[in-house]
PDB file of C-alpha atoms in Angstrom:
ATOM      1  CA  UNK A   1     -41.698 -35.205 -26.650  1.00 54.00           C
ATOM      2  CA  UNK A   2     -40.410 -33.451 -24.029  1.00 57.00           C
ATOM      3  CA  UNK A   3     -37.265 -33.911 -22.307  1.00 54.00           C
ATOM      4  CA  UNK A   4     -37.476 -34.427 -18.423  1.00 61.00           C
ATOM      5  CA  UNK A   5     -36.256 -31.617 -16.472  1.00 59.00           C
ATOM      6  CA  UNK A   6     -32.789 -33.047 -15.317  1.00 61.00           C
ATOM      7  CA  UNK A   7     -31.849 -33.778 -18.851  1.00 63.00           C
ATOM      8  CA  UNK A   8     -32.616 -30.223 -19.563  1.00 52.00           C
ATOM      9  CA  UNK A   9     -30.824 -28.871 -16.961  1.00 57.00           C
ATOM     10  CA  UNK A  10     -27.665 -30.866 -17.368  1.00 63.00           C
ATOM     11  CA  UNK A  11     -27.790 -29.611 -21.214  1.00 60.00           C
ATOM     12  CA  UNK A  12     -27.862 -26.227 -20.134  1.00 63.00           C
ATOM     13  CA  UNK A  13     -24.934 -27.123 -17.690  1.00 66.00           C
ATOM     14  CA  UNK A  14     -22.866 -28.583 -19.928  1.00 60.00           C
ATOM     15  CA  UNK A  15     -23.323 -25.978 -22.803  1.00 54.00           C
ATOM     16  CA  UNK A  16     -22.387 -23.285 -20.553  1.00 65.00           C
ATOM     17  CA  UNK A  17     -19.161 -25.122 -19.557  1.00 58.00           C
ATOM     18  CA  UNK A  18     -18.097 -25.524 -23.146  1.00 57.00           C
ATOM     19  CA  UNK A  19     -18.687 -22.018 -23.478  1.00 51.00           C
ATOM     20  CA  UNK A  20     -16.877 -21.052 -20.597  1.00 58.00           C
ATOM     21  CA  UNK A  21     -14.094 -23.270 -21.359  1.00 60.00           C
ATOM     22  CA  UNK A  22     -14.025 -21.782 -25.305  1.00 53.00           C
ATOM     23  CA  UNK A  23     -13.891 -18.408 -23.596  1.00 57.00           C
ATOM     24  CA  UNK A  24     -10.694 -19.298 -21.657  1.00 52.00           C
ATOM     25  CA  UNK A  25      -8.848 -20.624 -24.532  1.00 50.00           C
ATOM     26  CA  UNK A  26      -9.571 -17.735 -26.419  1.00 47.00           C
ATOM     27  CA  UNK A  27      -8.292 -15.351 -23.809  1.00 46.00           C
ATOM     28  CA  UNK A  28      -5.425 -17.385 -23.078  1.00 45.00           C
ATOM     29  CA  UNK A  29      -4.586 -17.486 -26.784  1.00 44.00           C
ATOM     30  CA  UNK A  30      -4.777 -13.703 -26.859  1.00 38.00           C
ATOM     31  CA  UNK A  31      -2.682 -12.741 -24.454  1.00 41.00           C
ATOM     32  CA  UNK A  32       0.222 -15.168 -25.505  1.00 42.00           C
ATOM     33  CA  UNK A  33      -0.108 -13.432 -28.645  1.00 38.00           C
ATOM     34  CA  UNK A  34       0.574 -10.225 -27.673  1.00 43.00           C
ATOM     35  CA  UNK A  35       3.743 -11.110 -26.336  1.00 57.00           C
ATOM     36  CA  UNK A  36       5.883  -8.271 -28.457  1.00 70.00           C
ATOM     37  CA  UNK A  37       9.398  -7.282 -28.226  1.00 79.00           C
ATOM     38  CA  UNK A  38      10.383  -4.462 -26.339  1.00 90.00           C
ATOM     39  CA  UNK A  39      13.146  -1.913 -26.779  1.00 89.00           C
ATOM     40  CA  UNK A  40      14.899   0.910 -24.832  1.00 88.00           C
ATOM     41  CA  UNK A  41      13.457   4.005 -25.782  1.00 87.00           C
ATOM     42  CA  UNK A  42      16.761   5.608 -26.703  1.00 91.00           C
ATOM     43  CA  UNK A  43      19.900   4.825 -28.971  1.00 95.00           C
ATOM     44  CA  UNK A  44      23.342   4.382 -27.657  1.00 95.00           C
ATOM     45  CA  UNK A  45      25.753   5.426 -30.150  1.00 96.00           C
ATOM     46  CA  UNK A  46      23.588   3.640 -32.798  1.00 97.00           C
ATOM     47  CA  UNK A  47      22.768   0.452 -30.185  1.00 97.00           C
ATOM     48  CA  UNK A  48      20.108  -0.591 -27.826  1.00 96.00           C
ATOM     49  CA  UNK A  49      18.911  -3.395 -25.852  1.00 96.00           C
ATOM     50  CA  UNK A  50      15.552  -5.518 -26.936  1.00 96.00           C
ATOM     51  CA  UNK A  51      13.965  -8.110 -24.559  1.00 95.00           C
ATOM     52  CA  UNK A  52      10.522 -10.192 -25.414  1.00 94.00           C
ATOM     53  CA  UNK A  53       9.677 -13.012 -22.717  1.00 94.00           C
ATOM     54  CA  UNK A  54      12.502 -14.299 -21.228  1.00 94.00           C
ATOM     55  CA  UNK A  55      15.339 -13.203 -23.698  1.00 95.00           C
ATOM     56  CA  UNK A  56      16.975 -10.408 -24.474  1.00 96.00           C
ATOM     57  CA  UNK A  57      19.791  -9.033 -26.685  1.00 96.00           C
ATOM     58  CA  UNK A  58      21.705  -5.747 -27.795  1.00 96.00           C
ATOM     59  CA  UNK A  59      21.304  -4.628 -31.677  1.00 96.00           C
ATOM     60  CA  UNK A  60      22.946  -2.008 -33.494  1.00 97.00           C
ATOM     61  CA  UNK A  61      21.180  -0.279 -36.111  1.00 96.00           C
ATOM     62  CA  UNK A  62      24.560   1.414 -37.328  1.00 95.00           C
ATOM     63  CA  UNK A  63      26.995   1.564 -34.604  1.00 96.00           C
ATOM     64  CA  UNK A  64      28.438   5.581 -34.824  1.00 96.00           C
ATOM     65  CA  UNK A  65      31.976   4.697 -33.454  1.00 95.00           C
ATOM     66  CA  UNK A  66      34.129   1.719 -32.546  1.00 96.00           C
ATOM     67  CA  UNK A  67      33.653   0.978 -28.784  1.00 96.00           C
ATOM     68  CA  UNK A  68      32.799  -1.411 -26.004  1.00 96.00           C
ATOM     69  CA  UNK A  69      29.364  -1.867 -24.904  1.00 97.00           C
ATOM     70  CA  UNK A  70      27.874  -3.370 -21.236  1.00 96.00           C
ATOM     71  CA  UNK A  71      24.317  -4.956 -21.753  1.00 97.00           C
ATOM     72  CA  UNK A  72      22.474  -4.778 -18.142  1.00 96.00           C
ATOM     73  CA  UNK A  73      19.946  -7.606 -18.493  1.00 97.00           C
ATOM     74  CA  UNK A  74      17.348  -7.404 -15.401  1.00 96.00           C
ATOM     75  CA  UNK A  75      15.484 -10.594 -14.717  1.00 95.00           C
ATOM     76  CA  UNK A  76      12.080 -10.702 -12.426  1.00 94.00           C
ATOM     77  CA  UNK A  77      13.074 -12.971  -9.669  1.00 94.00           C
ATOM     78  CA  UNK A  78      16.866 -13.849 -10.491  1.00 95.00           C
ATOM     79  CA  UNK A  79      20.123 -11.608 -10.075  1.00 95.00           C
ATOM     80  CA  UNK A  80      20.692  -8.858 -12.963  1.00 94.00           C
ATOM     81  CA  UNK A  81      23.115 -10.158 -15.612  1.00 95.00           C
ATOM     82  CA  UNK A  82      25.581  -8.185 -17.742  1.00 96.00           C
ATOM     83  CA  UNK A  83      26.990  -8.850 -20.960  1.00 95.00           C
ATOM     84  CA  UNK A  84      30.028  -6.688 -22.713  1.00 95.00           C
ATOM     85  CA  UNK A  85      30.846  -6.430 -26.414  1.00 95.00           C
ATOM     86  CA  UNK A  86      32.970  -4.803 -28.721  1.00 96.00           C
ATOM     87  CA  UNK A  87      31.815  -3.038 -31.865  1.00 96.00           C
ATOM     88  CA  UNK A  88      33.275  -1.495 -34.712  1.00 97.00           C
ATOM     89  CA  UNK A  89      31.863   1.704 -36.279  1.00 97.00           C
ATOM     90  CA  UNK A  90      29.390   0.855 -38.860  1.00 97.00           C
ATOM     91  CA  UNK A  91      28.596  -2.235 -37.171  1.00 97.00           C
ATOM     92  CA  UNK A  92      24.722  -3.909 -37.843  1.00 97.00           C
ATOM     93  CA  UNK A  93      23.349  -6.799 -35.924  1.00 96.00           C
ATOM     94  CA  UNK A  94      22.758  -8.396 -32.614  1.00 95.00           C
ATOM     95  CA  UNK A  95      25.191  -8.583 -29.904  1.00 95.00           C
ATOM     96  CA  UNK A  96      25.138 -10.747 -26.633  1.00 96.00           C
ATOM     97  CA  UNK A  97      22.384 -12.305 -25.706  1.00 96.00           C
ATOM     98  CA  UNK A  98      20.484 -13.592 -22.172  1.00 96.00           C
ATOM     99  CA  UNK A  99      18.158 -16.067 -21.636  1.00 96.00           C
ATOM    100  CA  UNK A 100      15.988 -15.456 -18.121  1.00 96.00           C
ATOM    101  CA  UNK A 101      14.517 -18.341 -16.058  1.00 94.00           C
ATOM    102  CA  UNK A 102      11.415 -16.414 -15.424  1.00 92.00           C
ATOM    103  CA  UNK A 103      10.640 -13.215 -17.053  1.00 94.00           C
ATOM    104  CA  UNK A 104      12.899 -10.398 -18.525  1.00 95.00           C
ATOM    105  CA  UNK A 105      12.156  -6.862 -17.597  1.00 94.00           C
ATOM    106  CA  UNK A 106      14.361  -4.913 -19.368  1.00 94.00           C
ATOM    107  CA  UNK A 107      17.978  -4.950 -21.314  1.00 96.00           C
ATOM    108  CA  UNK A 108      20.094  -1.575 -21.277  1.00 95.00           C
ATOM    109  CA  UNK A 109      23.003  -0.645 -23.263  1.00 96.00           C
ATOM    110  CA  UNK A 110      25.367   1.292 -22.166  1.00 95.00           C
ATOM    111  CA  UNK A 111      29.182   2.653 -23.533  1.00 93.00           C
ATOM    112  CA  UNK A 112      31.444   0.437 -21.281  1.00 89.00           C
ATOM    113  CA  UNK A 113      34.578   2.759 -20.132  1.00 79.00           C
ATOM    114  CA  UNK A 114      36.786   0.288 -17.878  1.00 58.00           C
TER     115      UNK A 114
END
């Protein structure tokens, strides 16, 4: 039994469309799965900024002194925001958090001297 040419062409078109959609879904999954955290290259007295997607925070591995810190959040298409926190010498953990509407491009920690 032979398929009519129009039916065979329709079957190929459906297969090609299905394959294209499947490849697009795989590509989308691969790009969303690779959204990893980014961090500053350097530590400021044992602390630095982290950002990922739309959010960010400050983190201290072990603060080397008691101090007040400023964290600068840069959001794409929005005004920059600053957060402040006092940490004690030896503090370990996160401090201050911020959420951008769109995408955070960096979070930078500096010692704040008023």
